[in-house]
PDB file of C-alpha atoms in Angstrom:
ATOM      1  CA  UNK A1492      -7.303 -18.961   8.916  1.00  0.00           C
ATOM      2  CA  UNK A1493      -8.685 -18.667   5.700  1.00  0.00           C
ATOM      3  CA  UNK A1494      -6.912 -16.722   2.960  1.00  0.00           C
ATOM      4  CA  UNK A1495      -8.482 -13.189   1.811  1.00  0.00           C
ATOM      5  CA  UNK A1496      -9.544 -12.378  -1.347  1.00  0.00           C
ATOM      6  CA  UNK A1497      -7.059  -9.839  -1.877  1.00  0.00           C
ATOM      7  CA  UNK A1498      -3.439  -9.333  -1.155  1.00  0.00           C
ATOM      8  CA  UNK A1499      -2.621  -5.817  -0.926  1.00  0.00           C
ATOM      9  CA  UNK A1500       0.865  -5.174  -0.112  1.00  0.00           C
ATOM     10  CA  UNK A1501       1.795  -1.541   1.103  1.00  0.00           C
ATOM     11  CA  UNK A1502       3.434  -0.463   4.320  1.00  0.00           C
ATOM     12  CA  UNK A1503       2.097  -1.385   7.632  1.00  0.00           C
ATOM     13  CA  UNK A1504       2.591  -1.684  11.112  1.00  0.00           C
ATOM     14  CA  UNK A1505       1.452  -4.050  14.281  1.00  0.00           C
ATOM     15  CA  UNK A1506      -0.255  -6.695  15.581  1.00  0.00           C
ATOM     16  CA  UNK A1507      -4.042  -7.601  16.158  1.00  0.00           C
ATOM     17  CA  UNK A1508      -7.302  -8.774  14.414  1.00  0.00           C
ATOM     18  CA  UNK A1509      -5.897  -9.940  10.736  1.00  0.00           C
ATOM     19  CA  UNK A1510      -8.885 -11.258   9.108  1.00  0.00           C
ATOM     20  CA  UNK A1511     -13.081 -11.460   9.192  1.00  0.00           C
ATOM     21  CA  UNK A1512     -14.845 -13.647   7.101  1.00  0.00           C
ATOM     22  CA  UNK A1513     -16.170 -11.425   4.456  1.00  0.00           C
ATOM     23  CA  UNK A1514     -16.805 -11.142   0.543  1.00  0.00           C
ATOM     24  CA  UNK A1515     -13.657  -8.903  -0.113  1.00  0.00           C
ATOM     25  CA  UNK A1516     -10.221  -9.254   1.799  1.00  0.00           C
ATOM     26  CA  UNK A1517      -6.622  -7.772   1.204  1.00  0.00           C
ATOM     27  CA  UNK A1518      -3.558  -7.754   2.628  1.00  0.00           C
ATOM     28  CA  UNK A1519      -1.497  -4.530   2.844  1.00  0.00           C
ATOM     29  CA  UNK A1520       2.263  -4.977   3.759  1.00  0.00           C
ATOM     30  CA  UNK A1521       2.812  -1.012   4.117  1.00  0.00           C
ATOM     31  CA  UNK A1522       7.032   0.264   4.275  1.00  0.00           C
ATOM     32  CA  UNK A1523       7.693   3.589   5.600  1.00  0.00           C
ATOM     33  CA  UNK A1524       9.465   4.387   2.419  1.00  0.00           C
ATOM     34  CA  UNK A1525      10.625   3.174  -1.136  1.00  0.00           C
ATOM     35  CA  UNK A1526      13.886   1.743   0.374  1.00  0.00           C
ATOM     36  CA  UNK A1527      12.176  -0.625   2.372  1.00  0.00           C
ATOM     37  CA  UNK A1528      11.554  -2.882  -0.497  1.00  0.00           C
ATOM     38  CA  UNK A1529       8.093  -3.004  -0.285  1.00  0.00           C
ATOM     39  CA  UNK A1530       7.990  -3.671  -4.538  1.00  0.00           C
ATOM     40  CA  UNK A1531      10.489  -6.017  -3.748  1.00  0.00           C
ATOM     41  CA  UNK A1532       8.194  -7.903  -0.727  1.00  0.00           C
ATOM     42  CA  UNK A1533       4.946  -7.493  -3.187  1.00  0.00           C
ATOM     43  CA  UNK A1534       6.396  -8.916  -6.030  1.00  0.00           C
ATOM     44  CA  UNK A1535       7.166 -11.777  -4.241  1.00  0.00           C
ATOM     45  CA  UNK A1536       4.749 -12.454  -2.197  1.00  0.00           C
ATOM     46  CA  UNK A1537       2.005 -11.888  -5.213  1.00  0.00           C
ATOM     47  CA  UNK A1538       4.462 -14.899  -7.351  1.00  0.00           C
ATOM     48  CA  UNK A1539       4.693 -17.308  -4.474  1.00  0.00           C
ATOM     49  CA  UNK A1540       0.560 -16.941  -3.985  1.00  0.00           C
ATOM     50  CA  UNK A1541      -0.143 -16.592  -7.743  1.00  0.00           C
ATOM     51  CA  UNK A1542      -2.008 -13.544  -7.187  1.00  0.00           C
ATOM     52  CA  UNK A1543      -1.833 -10.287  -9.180  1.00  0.00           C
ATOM     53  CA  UNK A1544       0.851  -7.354  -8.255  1.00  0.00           C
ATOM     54  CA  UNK A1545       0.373  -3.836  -8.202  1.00  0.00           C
ATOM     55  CA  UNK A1546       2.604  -1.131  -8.042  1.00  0.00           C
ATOM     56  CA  UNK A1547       1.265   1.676  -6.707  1.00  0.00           C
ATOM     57  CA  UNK A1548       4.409   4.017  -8.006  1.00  0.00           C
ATOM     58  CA  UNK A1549       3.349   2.765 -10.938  1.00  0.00           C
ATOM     59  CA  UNK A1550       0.031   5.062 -10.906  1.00  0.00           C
ATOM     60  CA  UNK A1551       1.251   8.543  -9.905  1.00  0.00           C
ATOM     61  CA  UNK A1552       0.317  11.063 -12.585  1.00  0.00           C
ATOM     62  CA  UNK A1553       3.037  12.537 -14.416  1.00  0.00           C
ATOM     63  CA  UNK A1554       3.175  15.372 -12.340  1.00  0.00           C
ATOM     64  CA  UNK A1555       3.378  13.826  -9.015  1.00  0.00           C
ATOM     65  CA  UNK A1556       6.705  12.523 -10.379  1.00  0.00           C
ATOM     66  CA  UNK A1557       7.689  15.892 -11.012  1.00  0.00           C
ATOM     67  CA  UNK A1558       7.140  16.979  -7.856  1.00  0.00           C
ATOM     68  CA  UNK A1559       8.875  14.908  -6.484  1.00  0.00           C
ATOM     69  CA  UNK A1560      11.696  14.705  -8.836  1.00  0.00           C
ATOM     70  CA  UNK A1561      12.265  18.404  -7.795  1.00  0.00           C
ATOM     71  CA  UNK A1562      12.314  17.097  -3.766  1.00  0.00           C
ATOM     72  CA  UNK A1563       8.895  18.779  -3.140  1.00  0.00           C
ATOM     73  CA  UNK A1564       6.836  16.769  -1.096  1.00  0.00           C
ATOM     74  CA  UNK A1565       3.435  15.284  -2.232  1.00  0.00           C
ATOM     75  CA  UNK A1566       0.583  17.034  -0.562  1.00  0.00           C
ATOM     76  CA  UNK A1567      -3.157  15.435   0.202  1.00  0.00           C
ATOM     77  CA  UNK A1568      -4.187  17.151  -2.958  1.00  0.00           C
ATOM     78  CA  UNK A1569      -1.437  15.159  -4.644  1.00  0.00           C
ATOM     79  CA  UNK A1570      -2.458  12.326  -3.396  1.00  0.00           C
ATOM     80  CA  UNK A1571      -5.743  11.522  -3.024  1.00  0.00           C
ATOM     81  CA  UNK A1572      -6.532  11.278  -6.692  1.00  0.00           C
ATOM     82  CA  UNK A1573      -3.954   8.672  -6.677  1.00  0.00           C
ATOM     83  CA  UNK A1574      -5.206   6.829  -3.916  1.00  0.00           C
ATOM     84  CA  UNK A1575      -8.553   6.811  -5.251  1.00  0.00           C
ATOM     85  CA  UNK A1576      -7.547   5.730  -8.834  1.00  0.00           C
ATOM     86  CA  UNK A1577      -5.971   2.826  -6.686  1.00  0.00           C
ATOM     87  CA  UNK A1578      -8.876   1.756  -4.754  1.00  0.00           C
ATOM     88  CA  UNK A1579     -10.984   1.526  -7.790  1.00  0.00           C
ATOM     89  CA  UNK A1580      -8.356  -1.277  -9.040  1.00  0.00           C
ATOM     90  CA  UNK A1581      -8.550  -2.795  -5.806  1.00  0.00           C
ATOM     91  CA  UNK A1582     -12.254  -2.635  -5.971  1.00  0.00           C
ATOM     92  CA  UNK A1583     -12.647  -3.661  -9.537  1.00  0.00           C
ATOM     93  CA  UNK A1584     -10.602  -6.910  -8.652  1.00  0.00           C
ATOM     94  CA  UNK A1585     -12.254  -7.810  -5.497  1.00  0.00           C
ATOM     95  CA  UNK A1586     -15.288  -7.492  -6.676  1.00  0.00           C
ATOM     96  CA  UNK A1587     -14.577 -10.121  -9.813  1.00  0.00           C
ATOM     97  CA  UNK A1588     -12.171 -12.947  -7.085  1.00  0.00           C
ATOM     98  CA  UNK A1589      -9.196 -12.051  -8.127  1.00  0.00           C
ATOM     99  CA  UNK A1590      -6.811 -11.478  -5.594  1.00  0.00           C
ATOM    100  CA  UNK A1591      -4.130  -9.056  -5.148  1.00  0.00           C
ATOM    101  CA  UNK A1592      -0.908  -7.869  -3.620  1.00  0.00           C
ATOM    102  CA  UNK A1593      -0.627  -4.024  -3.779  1.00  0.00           C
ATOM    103  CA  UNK A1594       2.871  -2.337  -3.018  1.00  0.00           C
ATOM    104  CA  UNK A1595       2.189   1.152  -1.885  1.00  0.00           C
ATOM    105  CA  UNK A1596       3.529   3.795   1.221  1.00  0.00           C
ATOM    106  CA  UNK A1597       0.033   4.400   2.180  1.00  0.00           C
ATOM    107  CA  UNK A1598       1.594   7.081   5.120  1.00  0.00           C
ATOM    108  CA  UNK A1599      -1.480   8.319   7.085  1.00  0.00           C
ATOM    109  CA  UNK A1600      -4.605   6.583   8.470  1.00  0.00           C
ATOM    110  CA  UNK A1601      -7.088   8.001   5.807  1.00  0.00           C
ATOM    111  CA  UNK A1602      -5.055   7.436   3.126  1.00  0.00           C
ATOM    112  CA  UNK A1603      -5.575   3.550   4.230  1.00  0.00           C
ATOM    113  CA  UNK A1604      -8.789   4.385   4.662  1.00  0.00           C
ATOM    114  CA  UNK A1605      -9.448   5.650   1.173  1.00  0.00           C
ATOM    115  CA  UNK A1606      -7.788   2.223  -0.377  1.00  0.00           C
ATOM    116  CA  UNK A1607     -10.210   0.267   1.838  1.00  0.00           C
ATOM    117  CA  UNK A1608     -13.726   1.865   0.812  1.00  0.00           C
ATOM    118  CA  UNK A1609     -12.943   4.788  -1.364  1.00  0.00           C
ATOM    119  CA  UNK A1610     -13.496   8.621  -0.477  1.00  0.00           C
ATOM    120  CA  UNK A1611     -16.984   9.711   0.818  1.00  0.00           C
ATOM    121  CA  UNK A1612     -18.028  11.991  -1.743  1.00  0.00           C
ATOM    122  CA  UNK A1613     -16.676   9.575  -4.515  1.00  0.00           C
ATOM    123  CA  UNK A1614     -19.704   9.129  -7.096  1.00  0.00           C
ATOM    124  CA  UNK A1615     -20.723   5.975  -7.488  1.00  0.00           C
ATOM    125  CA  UNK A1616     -19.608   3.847 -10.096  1.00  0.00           C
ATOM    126  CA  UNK A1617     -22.249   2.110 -12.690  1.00  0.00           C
ATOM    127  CA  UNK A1618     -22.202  -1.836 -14.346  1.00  0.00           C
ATOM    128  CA  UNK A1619     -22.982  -2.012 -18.177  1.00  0.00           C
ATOM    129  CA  UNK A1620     -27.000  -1.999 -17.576  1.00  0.00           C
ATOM    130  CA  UNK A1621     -26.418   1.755 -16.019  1.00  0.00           C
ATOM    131  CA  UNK A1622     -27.276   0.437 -12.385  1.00  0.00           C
ATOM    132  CA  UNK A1623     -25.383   2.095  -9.664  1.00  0.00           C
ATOM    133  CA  UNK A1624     -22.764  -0.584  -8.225  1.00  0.00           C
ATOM    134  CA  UNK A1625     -23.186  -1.242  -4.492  1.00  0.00           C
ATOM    135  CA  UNK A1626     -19.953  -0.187  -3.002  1.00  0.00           C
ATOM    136  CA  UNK A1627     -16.820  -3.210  -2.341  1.00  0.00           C
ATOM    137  CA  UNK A1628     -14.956  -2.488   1.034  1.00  0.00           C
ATOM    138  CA  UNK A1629     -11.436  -3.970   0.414  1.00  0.00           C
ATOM    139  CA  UNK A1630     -10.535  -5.529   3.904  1.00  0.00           C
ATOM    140  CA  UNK A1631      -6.702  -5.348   4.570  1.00  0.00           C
ATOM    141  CA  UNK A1632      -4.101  -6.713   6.694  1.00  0.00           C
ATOM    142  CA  UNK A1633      -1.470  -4.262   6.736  1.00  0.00           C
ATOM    143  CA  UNK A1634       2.190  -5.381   6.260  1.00  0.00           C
ATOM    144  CA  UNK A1635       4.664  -2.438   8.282  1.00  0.00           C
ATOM    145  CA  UNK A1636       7.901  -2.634   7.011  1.00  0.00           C
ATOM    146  CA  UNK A1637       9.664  -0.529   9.836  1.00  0.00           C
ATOM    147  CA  UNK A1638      13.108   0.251  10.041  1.00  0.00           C
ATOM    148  CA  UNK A1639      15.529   3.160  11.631  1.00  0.00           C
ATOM    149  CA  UNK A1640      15.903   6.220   9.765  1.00  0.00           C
ATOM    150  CA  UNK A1641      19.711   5.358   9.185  1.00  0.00           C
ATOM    151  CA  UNK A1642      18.938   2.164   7.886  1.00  0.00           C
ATOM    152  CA  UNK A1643      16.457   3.397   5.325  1.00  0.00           C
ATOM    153  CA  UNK A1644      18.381   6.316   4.700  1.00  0.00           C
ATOM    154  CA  UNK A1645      21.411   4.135   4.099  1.00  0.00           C
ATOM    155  CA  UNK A1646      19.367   2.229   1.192  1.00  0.00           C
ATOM    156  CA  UNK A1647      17.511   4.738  -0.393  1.00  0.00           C
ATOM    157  CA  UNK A1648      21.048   6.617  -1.098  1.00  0.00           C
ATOM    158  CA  UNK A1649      21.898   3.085  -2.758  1.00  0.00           C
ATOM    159  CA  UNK A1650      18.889   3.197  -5.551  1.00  0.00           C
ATOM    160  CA  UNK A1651      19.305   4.802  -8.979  1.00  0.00           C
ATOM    161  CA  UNK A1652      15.876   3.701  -9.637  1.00  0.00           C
ATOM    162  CA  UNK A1653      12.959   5.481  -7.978  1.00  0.00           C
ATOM    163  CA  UNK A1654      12.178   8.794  -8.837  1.00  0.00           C
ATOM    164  CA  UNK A1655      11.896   9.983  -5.406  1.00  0.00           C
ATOM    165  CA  UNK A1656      15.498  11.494  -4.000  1.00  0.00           C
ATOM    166  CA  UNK A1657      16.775  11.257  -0.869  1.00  0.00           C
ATOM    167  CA  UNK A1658      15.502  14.789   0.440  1.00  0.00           C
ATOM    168  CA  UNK A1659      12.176  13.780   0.816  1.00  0.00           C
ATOM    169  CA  UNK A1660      13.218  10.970   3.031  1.00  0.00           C
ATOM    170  CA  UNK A1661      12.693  13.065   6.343  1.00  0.00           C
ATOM    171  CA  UNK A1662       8.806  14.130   4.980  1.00  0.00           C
ATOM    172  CA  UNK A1663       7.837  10.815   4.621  1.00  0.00           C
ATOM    173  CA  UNK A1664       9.120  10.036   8.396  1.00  0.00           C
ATOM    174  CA  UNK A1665       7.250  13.096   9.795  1.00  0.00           C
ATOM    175  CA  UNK A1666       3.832  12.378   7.576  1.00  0.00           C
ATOM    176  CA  UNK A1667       4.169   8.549   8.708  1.00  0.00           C
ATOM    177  CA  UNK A1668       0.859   7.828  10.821  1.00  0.00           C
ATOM    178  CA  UNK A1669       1.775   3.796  12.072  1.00  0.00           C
ATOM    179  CA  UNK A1670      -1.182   1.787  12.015  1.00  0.00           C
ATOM    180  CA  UNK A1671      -2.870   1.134  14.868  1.00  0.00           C
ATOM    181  CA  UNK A1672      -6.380  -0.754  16.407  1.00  0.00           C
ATOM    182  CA  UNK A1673      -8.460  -1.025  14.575  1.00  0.00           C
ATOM    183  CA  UNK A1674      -6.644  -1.781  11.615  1.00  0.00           C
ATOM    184  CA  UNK A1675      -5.791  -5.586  10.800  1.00  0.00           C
ATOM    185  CA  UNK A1676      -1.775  -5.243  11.042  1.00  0.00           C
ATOM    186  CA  UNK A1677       1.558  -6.966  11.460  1.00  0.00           C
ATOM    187  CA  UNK A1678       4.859  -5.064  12.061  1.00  0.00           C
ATOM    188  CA  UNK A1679       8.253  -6.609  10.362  1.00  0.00           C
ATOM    189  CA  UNK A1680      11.565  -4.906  11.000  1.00  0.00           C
ATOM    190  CA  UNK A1681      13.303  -4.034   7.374  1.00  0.00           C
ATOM    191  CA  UNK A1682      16.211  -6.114   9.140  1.00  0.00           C
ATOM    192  CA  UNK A1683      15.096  -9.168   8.637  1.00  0.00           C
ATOM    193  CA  UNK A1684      15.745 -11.515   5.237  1.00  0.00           C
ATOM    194  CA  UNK A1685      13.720 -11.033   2.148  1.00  0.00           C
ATOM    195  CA  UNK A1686      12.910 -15.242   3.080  1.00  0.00           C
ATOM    196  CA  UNK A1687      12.515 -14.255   6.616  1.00  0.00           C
ATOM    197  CA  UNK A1688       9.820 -11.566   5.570  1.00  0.00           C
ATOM    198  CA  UNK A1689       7.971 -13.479   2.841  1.00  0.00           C
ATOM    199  CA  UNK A1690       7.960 -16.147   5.601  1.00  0.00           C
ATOM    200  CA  UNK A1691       6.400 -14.639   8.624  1.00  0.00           C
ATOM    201  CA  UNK A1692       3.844 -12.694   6.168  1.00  0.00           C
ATOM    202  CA  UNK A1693       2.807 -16.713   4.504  1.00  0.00           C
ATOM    203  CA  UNK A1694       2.893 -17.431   7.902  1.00  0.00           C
ATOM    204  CA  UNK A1695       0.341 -14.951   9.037  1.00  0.00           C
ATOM    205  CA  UNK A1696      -1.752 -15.873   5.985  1.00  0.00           C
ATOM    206  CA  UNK A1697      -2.128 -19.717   7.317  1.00  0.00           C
TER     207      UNK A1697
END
């Protein structure tokens, strides 16, 4: 199986279809939540491929962080801005071969679908001669990282370094939409091994 384009790295969930042969591919290893080491996974997985890592914390406007800082949960209107900014990286890269490994939550369905092909009433972005850009669909395999509330829960309480506190754990459980058919997907418990994760997803990539 040939490898994609792209490596996006965010959480995910599953089994089925993982790749078409197409211009622009990416992998997205989605996790529930912060605590399930998705940076950690991306990081990783972007060094032992020797593609380019993303963040996707990395991107949330300053008052997102507030927000959330305060334990109030991010809303659509919080996020799709973010998600958009996000898909124009992933688009930008795609479109010019270079392949990446994106670490994001990515909770609900159309938020995956926004990283993928952007939102619907988007305007259309222009090259240097002024033309209008024909659209880059980003095709991903999505990585779940899925663990037990008590597990997560458990880690999360163990970071000093995220912005996000431990309140908001519970919102991101109840706003979690796993991914499902027809999404490209593979499901990996949060128990395993950092190796054992890198692994199976290097694995998958064969």
């Amino acid at each position: 199986m040939a490898a994609p384009d792209a490596l996006l790295v965010m959480g995910v969930s599953g089994s089925g279809k993982m790749f078409e042969s197409a211009t622009a591919h990416a992998v997205q290893c989605i996790s529930k939540t912060p605590s399930c080491s998705r940076s950690t996974v991306g990081a990783l997985l972007a060094s032992e491929l020797g593609w380019k890592f993303y963040d996707a914390d990395d991107y949330h406007p300053e008052e997102n962080r507030m927000k959330m800082q305060k334990g109030i949960p991010l809303n659509d209107e919080d996020r799709i801005p973010w998600l958009c900014k996000l898909h124009d990286i992933l688009r930008r890269d795609v479109a010019s071969g270079q392949r990446v490994v994106l670490a994001c939550s990515a909770l609900k369905k159309v938020y995956r679908d926004i990283l993928i092909q952007g939102k619907d009433d988007a305007p259309l972005k222009c090259d240097e001669s002024g033309k209008e850009e024909k659209p880059v669909e980003v095709k991903l395999l999505v990585v779940h990282l899925t663990g037990s509330f008590d597990i997560i829960s458990g880690r999360l309480l163990r970071r000093k370094d995220h912005f996000m506190p431990p309140e908001l754990l519970q919102s991101q459980f109840d706003t979690l939409e796993t991914p499902s058919a027809p999404e490209n997907f593979i499901q990996i418990n949060v128990d395993k091994s950092l190796s054992e994760i890198i692994a199976t997803i290097m694995e998958t990539l064969k």
